[in-house]
CSV table of N, CA and C in Angstrom, one decimal:
chain,number,residue,atom,x,y,z
A,419,MET,N,-17.3,10.5,-6.6
A,419,MET,CA,-16.6,10.4,-5.4
A,419,MET,C,-17.0,9.2,-4.5
A,420,PRO,N,-16.0,8.5,-4.0
A,420,PRO,CA,-16.4,7.3,-3.2
A,420,PRO,C,-17.1,7.7,-1.9
A,421,ASP,N,-17.9,6.8,-1.4
A,421,ASP,CA,-18.6,7.0,-0.1
A,421,ASP,C,-17.5,6.7,1.0
A,422,ARG,N,-17.3,7.7,1.8
A,422,ARG,CA,-16.3,7.6,2.8
A,422,ARG,C,-16.6,6.6,3.9
A,423,ASP,N,-17.9,6.1,3.9
A,423,ASP,CA,-18.3,5.1,4.9
A,423,ASP,C,-17.8,3.7,4.4
A,424,THR,N,-17.6,3.6,3.1
A,424,THR,CA,-17.1,2.3,2.6
A,424,THR,C,-15.7,2.2,2.2
A,425,THR,N,-15.0,3.4,2.2
A,425,THR,CA,-13.6,3.4,1.8
A,425,THR,C,-12.8,2.5,2.8
A,426,VAL,N,-11.8,1.8,2.2
A,426,VAL,CA,-10.9,1.0,3.0
A,426,VAL,C,-9.5,1.6,2.8
A,427,VAL,N,-8.8,1.7,4.0
A,427,VAL,CA,-7.4,2.2,4.0
A,427,VAL,C,-6.5,1.0,4.4
A,428,VAL,N,-5.4,1.0,3.7
A,428,VAL,CA,-4.4,-0.1,3.9
A,428,VAL,C,-3.1,0.6,4.2
A,429,VAL,N,-2.4,0.1,5.2
A,429,VAL,CA,-1.0,0.5,5.5
A,429,VAL,C,-0.2,-0.8,5.5
A,430,ALA,N,0.7,-0.9,4.5
A,430,ALA,CA,1.6,-2.0,4.5
A,430,ALA,C,3.0,-1.6,4.8
A,431,ARG,N,3.6,-2.3,5.8
A,431,ARG,CA,5.0,-2.0,6.2
A,431,ARG,C,5.9,-3.0,5.6
A,432,LEU,N,6.9,-2.5,4.9
A,432,LEU,CA,7.9,-3.3,4.2
A,432,LEU,C,9.3,-3.1,4.9
A,433,THR,N,10.0,-4.1,5.3
A,433,THR,CA,11.3,-4.0,5.9
A,433,THR,C,12.3,-4.5,4.8
A,434,PRO,N,13.0,-3.6,4.2
A,434,PRO,CA,13.9,-4.0,3.2
A,434,PRO,C,15.2,-4.7,3.7
A,435,VAL,N,15.8,-5.6,2.9
A,435,VAL,CA,17.1,-6.1,3.2
A,435,VAL,C,18.0,-4.8,3.0
A,436,PRO,N,18.7,-4.4,4.0
A,436,PRO,CA,19.4,-3.0,3.9
A,436,PRO,C,20.1,-2.8,2.6
A,437,GLU,N,20.9,-3.7,2.2
A,437,GLU,CA,21.7,-3.4,1.0
A,437,GLU,C,20.9,-3.5,-0.3
A,438,ARG,N,19.6,-3.9,-0.2
A,438,ARG,CA,18.7,-4.0,-1.4
A,438,ARG,C,17.6,-3.1,-1.4
A,439,ARG,N,17.6,-2.1,-0.4
A,439,ARG,CA,16.5,-1.1,-0.3
A,439,ARG,C,16.2,-0.4,-1.6
A,440,ASP,N,17.3,0.1,-2.3
A,440,ASP,CA,17.0,0.8,-3.5
A,440,ASP,C,16.4,-0.1,-4.6
A,441,GLU,N,16.7,-1.3,-4.6
A,441,GLU,CA,16.1,-2.3,-5.5
A,441,GLU,C,14.6,-2.4,-5.2
A,442,LEU,N,14.3,-2.5,-3.9
A,442,LEU,CA,12.9,-2.7,-3.4
A,442,LEU,C,12.1,-1.4,-3.8
A,443,VAL,N,12.6,-0.3,-3.6
A,443,VAL,CA,11.9,1.0,-3.9
A,443,VAL,C,11.7,1.0,-5.5
A,444,ALA,N,12.7,0.7,-6.2
A,444,ALA,CA,12.5,0.7,-7.7
A,444,ALA,C,11.5,-0.3,-8.2
A,445,ALA,N,11.4,-1.5,-7.6
A,445,ALA,CA,10.4,-2.5,-7.9
A,445,ALA,C,9.0,-2.0,-7.6
A,446,ILE,N,8.9,-1.4,-6.5
A,446,ILE,CA,7.5,-0.9,-6.1
A,446,ILE,C,7.2,0.2,-7.0
A,447,ALA,N,8.1,1.1,-7.3
A,447,ALA,CA,7.8,2.3,-8.2
A,447,ALA,C,7.4,1.8,-9.5
A,448,GLU,N,8.0,0.7,-10.0
A,448,GLU,CA,7.6,0.2,-11.3
A,448,GLU,C,6.2,-0.4,-11.3
A,449,ALA,N,5.7,-0.9,-10.2
A,449,ALA,CA,4.4,-1.5,-10.1
A,449,ALA,C,3.3,-0.5,-9.9
A,450,ILE,N,3.6,0.6,-9.3
A,450,ILE,CA,2.6,1.6,-8.9
A,450,ILE,C,1.7,2.1,-10.0
A,451,PRO,N,2.2,2.4,-11.2
A,451,PRO,CA,1.3,2.9,-12.3
A,451,PRO,C,0.2,1.9,-12.6
A,452,GLY,N,0.5,0.6,-12.6
A,452,GLY,CA,-0.5,-0.4,-12.9
A,452,GLY,C,-1.5,-0.5,-11.8
A,453,VAL,N,-1.1,-0.4,-10.6
A,453,VAL,CA,-2.1,-0.4,-9.5
A,453,VAL,C,-3.0,0.8,-9.6
A,454,HIS,N,-2.4,2.0,-9.9
A,454,HIS,CA,-3.2,3.2,-10.0
A,454,HIS,C,-4.4,3.0,-11.1
A,455,GLU,N,-4.2,2.1,-12.0
A,455,GLU,CA,-5.2,1.9,-13.1
A,455,GLU,C,-6.2,0.9,-12.6
A,456,GLU,N,-6.0,0.2,-11.5
A,456,GLU,CA,-7.0,-0.8,-11.1
A,456,GLU,C,-8.3,-0.1,-10.6
A,457,SER,N,-9.4,-0.8,-10.9
A,457,SER,CA,-10.7,-0.2,-10.5
A,457,SER,C,-10.8,-0.1,-9.0
A,458,GLY,N,-11.2,1.0,-8.5
A,458,GLY,CA,-11.4,1.3,-7.1
A,458,GLY,C,-10.2,1.8,-6.4
A,459,CYS,N,-9.0,1.9,-7.0
A,459,CYS,CA,-7.8,2.4,-6.4
A,459,CYS,C,-8.0,3.9,-6.3
A,460,LEU,N,-8.0,4.4,-5.1
A,460,LEU,CA,-8.1,5.9,-4.8
A,460,LEU,C,-6.7,6.5,-4.5
A,461,ARG,N,-5.9,5.7,-3.9
A,461,ARG,CA,-4.6,6.2,-3.5
A,461,ARG,C,-3.7,4.9,-3.3
A,462,TYR,N,-2.5,5.0,-3.8
A,462,TYR,CA,-1.5,3.9,-3.6
A,462,TYR,C,-0.2,4.6,-3.6
A,463,ALA,N,0.4,4.9,-2.5
A,463,ALA,CA,1.5,5.8,-2.3
A,463,ALA,C,2.6,5.3,-1.4
A,464,LEU,N,3.8,5.2,-1.9
A,464,LEU,CA,4.9,4.7,-1.1
A,464,LEU,C,5.5,5.9,-0.3
A,465,HIS,N,5.8,5.5,1.0
A,465,HIS,CA,6.5,6.5,1.9
A,465,HIS,C,7.6,5.8,2.6
A,466,ALA,N,8.6,6.5,3.0
A,466,ALA,CA,9.8,6.0,3.7
A,466,ALA,C,9.9,6.6,5.1
A,467,GLU,N,10.4,5.8,6.0
A,467,GLU,CA,10.8,6.2,7.3
A,467,GLU,C,12.3,6.4,7.3
A,468,PRO,N,12.7,7.7,7.1
A,468,PRO,CA,14.2,7.9,6.8
A,468,PRO,C,15.1,7.4,7.8
A,469,GLU,N,14.8,7.4,9.1
A,469,GLU,CA,15.7,7.0,10.1
A,469,GLU,C,15.9,5.5,10.2
A,470,THR,N,14.9,4.7,9.8
A,470,THR,CA,15.0,3.3,9.9
A,470,THR,C,15.1,2.5,8.6
A,471,GLY,N,14.7,3.2,7.5
A,471,GLY,CA,14.8,2.6,6.2
A,471,GLY,C,13.5,1.8,5.9
A,472,LEU,N,12.6,1.8,6.8
A,472,LEU,CA,11.3,1.1,6.6
A,472,LEU,C,10.5,1.8,5.5
A,473,LEU,N,9.8,1.0,4.7
A,473,LEU,CA,8.9,1.6,3.7
A,473,LEU,C,7.5,1.3,4.1
A,474,MET,N,6.6,2.3,3.8
A,474,MET,CA,5.2,2.1,4.1
A,474,MET,C,4.4,2.4,2.9
A,475,MET,N,3.5,1.5,2.5
A,475,MET,CA,2.6,1.8,1.4
A,475,MET,C,1.3,2.2,2.0
A,476,VAL,N,0.8,3.4,1.7
A,476,VAL,CA,-0.4,3.9,2.2
A,476,VAL,C,-1.4,3.8,1.0
A,477,GLU,N,-2.5,3.1,1.2
A,477,GLU,CA,-3.5,2.8,0.2
A,477,GLU,C,-4.9,3.2,0.6
A,478,SER,N,-5.7,3.6,-0.4
A,478,SER,CA,-7.1,3.8,-0.1
A,478,SER,C,-7.9,3.2,-1.3
A,479,TRP,N,-8.9,2.5,-0.9
A,479,TRP,CA,-9.7,1.7,-1.9
A,479,TRP,C,-11.1,2.1,-1.8
A,480,ALA,N,-11.9,2.2,-2.9
A,480,ALA,CA,-13.3,2.6,-2.9
A,480,ALA,C,-14.1,1.8,-1.9
A,481,ASP,N,-13.8,0.5,-1.8
A,481,ASP,CA,-14.5,-0.4,-1.0
A,481,ASP,C,-13.7,-1.7,-0.8
A,482,ARG,N,-14.2,-2.6,0.0
A,482,ARG,CA,-13.5,-3.8,0.3
A,482,ARG,C,-13.5,-4.7,-0.9
A,483,ALA,N,-14.5,-4.7,-1.8
A,483,ALA,CA,-14.5,-5.5,-3.0
A,483,ALA,C,-13.3,-5.1,-3.9
A,484,ALA,N,-13.0,-3.8,-4.0
A,484,ALA,CA,-11.9,-3.3,-4.8
A,484,ALA,C,-10.6,-3.8,-4.2
A,485,LEU,N,-10.4,-3.7,-2.9
A,485,LEU,CA,-9.2,-4.2,-2.3
A,485,LEU,C,-9.1,-5.7,-2.5
A,486,ASP,N,-10.1,-6.4,-2.3
A,486,ASP,CA,-10.1,-7.9,-2.5
A,486,ASP,C,-9.7,-8.2,-3.9
A,487,ALA,N,-10.2,-7.5,-4.9
A,487,ALA,CA,-9.8,-7.8,-6.3
A,487,ALA,C,-8.3,-7.5,-6.5
A,488,HIS,N,-7.8,-6.4,-5.9
A,488,HIS,CA,-6.4,-6.1,-6.0
A,488,HIS,C,-5.6,-7.2,-5.4
A,489,LEU,N,-5.9,-7.6,-4.2
A,489,LEU,CA,-5.1,-8.7,-3.5
A,489,LEU,C,-5.2,-10.0,-4.2
A,490,ALA,N,-6.3,-10.3,-4.9
A,490,ALA,CA,-6.4,-11.6,-5.6
A,490,ALA,C,-5.8,-11.5,-7.0
A,491,GLY,N,-5.5,-10.4,-7.5
A,491,GLY,CA,-5.1,-10.2,-8.9
A,491,GLY,C,-3.7,-10.7,-9.2
A,492,ALA,N,-3.5,-11.1,-10.4
A,492,ALA,CA,-2.2,-11.5,-10.9
A,492,ALA,C,-1.1,-10.5,-10.7
A,493,PRO,N,-1.3,-9.2,-11.0
A,493,PRO,CA,-0.3,-8.2,-10.8
A,493,PRO,C,0.2,-8.1,-9.4
A,494,PHE,N,-0.7,-8.2,-8.4
A,494,PHE,CA,-0.3,-8.2,-7.0
A,494,PHE,C,0.6,-9.4,-6.6
A,495,LYS,N,0.1,-10.5,-7.1
A,495,LYS,CA,0.9,-11.7,-6.8
A,495,LYS,C,2.3,-11.7,-7.4
A,496,ALA,N,2.4,-11.2,-8.7
A,496,ALA,CA,3.6,-11.1,-9.4
A,496,ALA,C,4.6,-10.2,-8.7
A,497,VAL,N,4.1,-9.0,-8.3
A,497,VAL,CA,5.0,-8.1,-7.6
A,497,VAL,C,5.4,-8.6,-6.2
A,498,GLY,N,4.5,-9.3,-5.6
A,498,GLY,CA,4.8,-9.9,-4.3
A,498,GLY,C,6.0,-10.9,-4.4
A,499,GLU,N,6.0,-11.7,-5.4
A,499,GLU,CA,7.1,-12.7,-5.7
A,499,GLU,C,8.4,-11.9,-5.9
A,500,ARG,N,8.3,-10.8,-6.7
A,500,ARG,CA,9.5,-10.1,-7.0
A,500,ARG,C,10.0,-9.4,-5.8
A,501,LEU,N,9.1,-8.9,-4.8
A,501,LEU,CA,9.6,-8.2,-3.7
A,501,LEU,C,10.1,-9.1,-2.6
A,502,ALA,N,9.6,-10.3,-2.5
A,502,ALA,CA,10.0,-11.2,-1.4
A,502,ALA,C,11.5,-11.3,-1.1
A,503,PRO,N,12.3,-11.5,-2.1
A,503,PRO,CA,13.8,-11.6,-1.8
A,503,PRO,C,14.4,-10.3,-1.4
A,504,LEU,N,13.7,-9.2,-1.6
A,504,LEU,CA,14.2,-7.9,-1.3
A,504,LEU,C,13.8,-7.4,0.1
A,505,CYS,N,13.0,-8.2,0.8
A,505,CYS,CA,12.5,-7.9,2.1
A,505,CYS,C,13.1,-8.8,3.2
A,506,ALA,N,13.5,-8.1,4.3
A,506,ALA,CA,14.1,-8.9,5.4
A,506,ALA,C,13.0,-9.6,6.2
A,507,ALA,N,11.8,-9.3,6.1
A,507,ALA,CA,10.7,-9.9,6.8
A,507,ALA,C,9.4,-9.8,5.9
A,508,PRO,N,8.4,-10.7,6.2
A,508,PRO,CA,7.2,-10.6,5.4
A,508,PRO,C,6.6,-9.2,5.6
A,509,ALA,N,5.9,-8.7,4.6
A,509,ALA,CA,5.2,-7.5,4.7
A,509,ALA,C,4.1,-7.6,5.8
A,510,GLU,N,3.9,-6.5,6.6
A,510,GLU,CA,2.8,-6.4,7.5
A,510,GLU,C,1.7,-5.6,6.9
A,511,LEU,N,0.5,-6.2,6.8
A,511,LEU,CA,-0.6,-5.6,6.1
A,511,LEU,C,-1.6,-5.2,7.1
A,512,HIS,N,-2.0,-3.9,7.2
A,512,HIS,CA,-3.0,-3.5,8.1
A,512,HIS,C,-4.2,-2.9,7.3
A,513,ILE,N,-5.3,-3.6,7.4
A,513,ILE,CA,-6.5,-3.1,6.7
A,513,ILE,C,-7.4,-2.4,7.7
A,514,LEU,N,-7.7,-1.1,7.3
A,514,LEU,CA,-8.3,-0.2,8.3
A,514,LEU,C,-9.6,0.3,7.7
A,515,GLU,N,-10.6,0.6,8.7
A,515,GLU,CA,-11.8,1.3,8.3
A,515,GLU,C,-11.7,2.7,8.9
A,516,PRO,N,-12.1,3.7,8.2
A,516,PRO,CA,-12.1,5.0,8.7
A,516,PRO,C,-13.0,5.2,9.9
A,517,LEU,N,-12.6,6.0,10.8
A,517,LEU,CA,-13.4,6.5,11.9
A,517,LEU,C,-13.4,8.0,11.9
A,518,PRO,N,-14.2,8.6,11.0
A,518,PRO,CA,-14.1,10.0,10.7
A,518,PRO,C,-14.4,10.9,12.0
A,519,ALA,N,-13.7,11.9,12.1
A,519,ALA,CA,-13.9,12.9,13.2
A,519,ALA,C,-13.4,14.3,12.8
A,520,GLY,N,-14.0,15.3,13.4
A,520,GLY,CA,-13.5,16.6,13.0
A,520,GLY,C,-14.0,17.1,11.6
A,521,ASP,N,-13.1,17.8,11.0
A,521,ASP,CA,-13.4,18.4,9.6
A,521,ASP,C,-13.6,17.2,8.7
A,522,PRO,N,-14.7,17.0,8.0
A,522,PRO,CA,-14.9,15.9,7.1
A,522,PRO,C,-13.8,15.8,6.0
A,523,ALA,N,-13.3,16.9,5.6
A,523,ALA,CA,-12.2,16.9,4.5
A,523,ALA,C,-10.9,16.5,5.1
A,524,LYS,N,-10.7,16.6,6.4
A,524,LYS,CA,-9.4,16.3,7.0
A,524,LYS,C,-9.4,15.1,7.9
A,525,GLY,N,-10.6,14.6,8.2
A,525,GLY,CA,-10.7,13.6,9.2
A,525,GLY,C,-10.6,12.1,8.7
A,526,VAL,N,-10.4,12.0,7.4
A,526,VAL,CA,-10.2,10.7,6.8
A,526,VAL,C,-9.1,10.8,5.8
A,527,VAL,N,-8.5,9.6,5.5
A,527,VAL,CA,-7.5,9.6,4.4
A,527,VAL,C,-8.2,9.2,3.1
């Protein structure tokens, strides 16, 4: 089990071109199994904001080195190129460090 003090959480916000949203979702879904196989990937899950159409990728990595390897890897760069024309704006990437509070099982992602 990873050390929760070193775990890195990422939230990426993707704004689809409205008429290409389904294509964007399909492209991300196709890439997810490969990311799940990457060393240090604890969670890589796509979520949708139904009222706005925005997509959010919620990720958890064992440590910053695992995230850096993911971001520098060829699969990430290839999917980024594939997703770019399907997005109305560049992805917003938020790299977060946990601030645990309350129940240790519920206070971190």
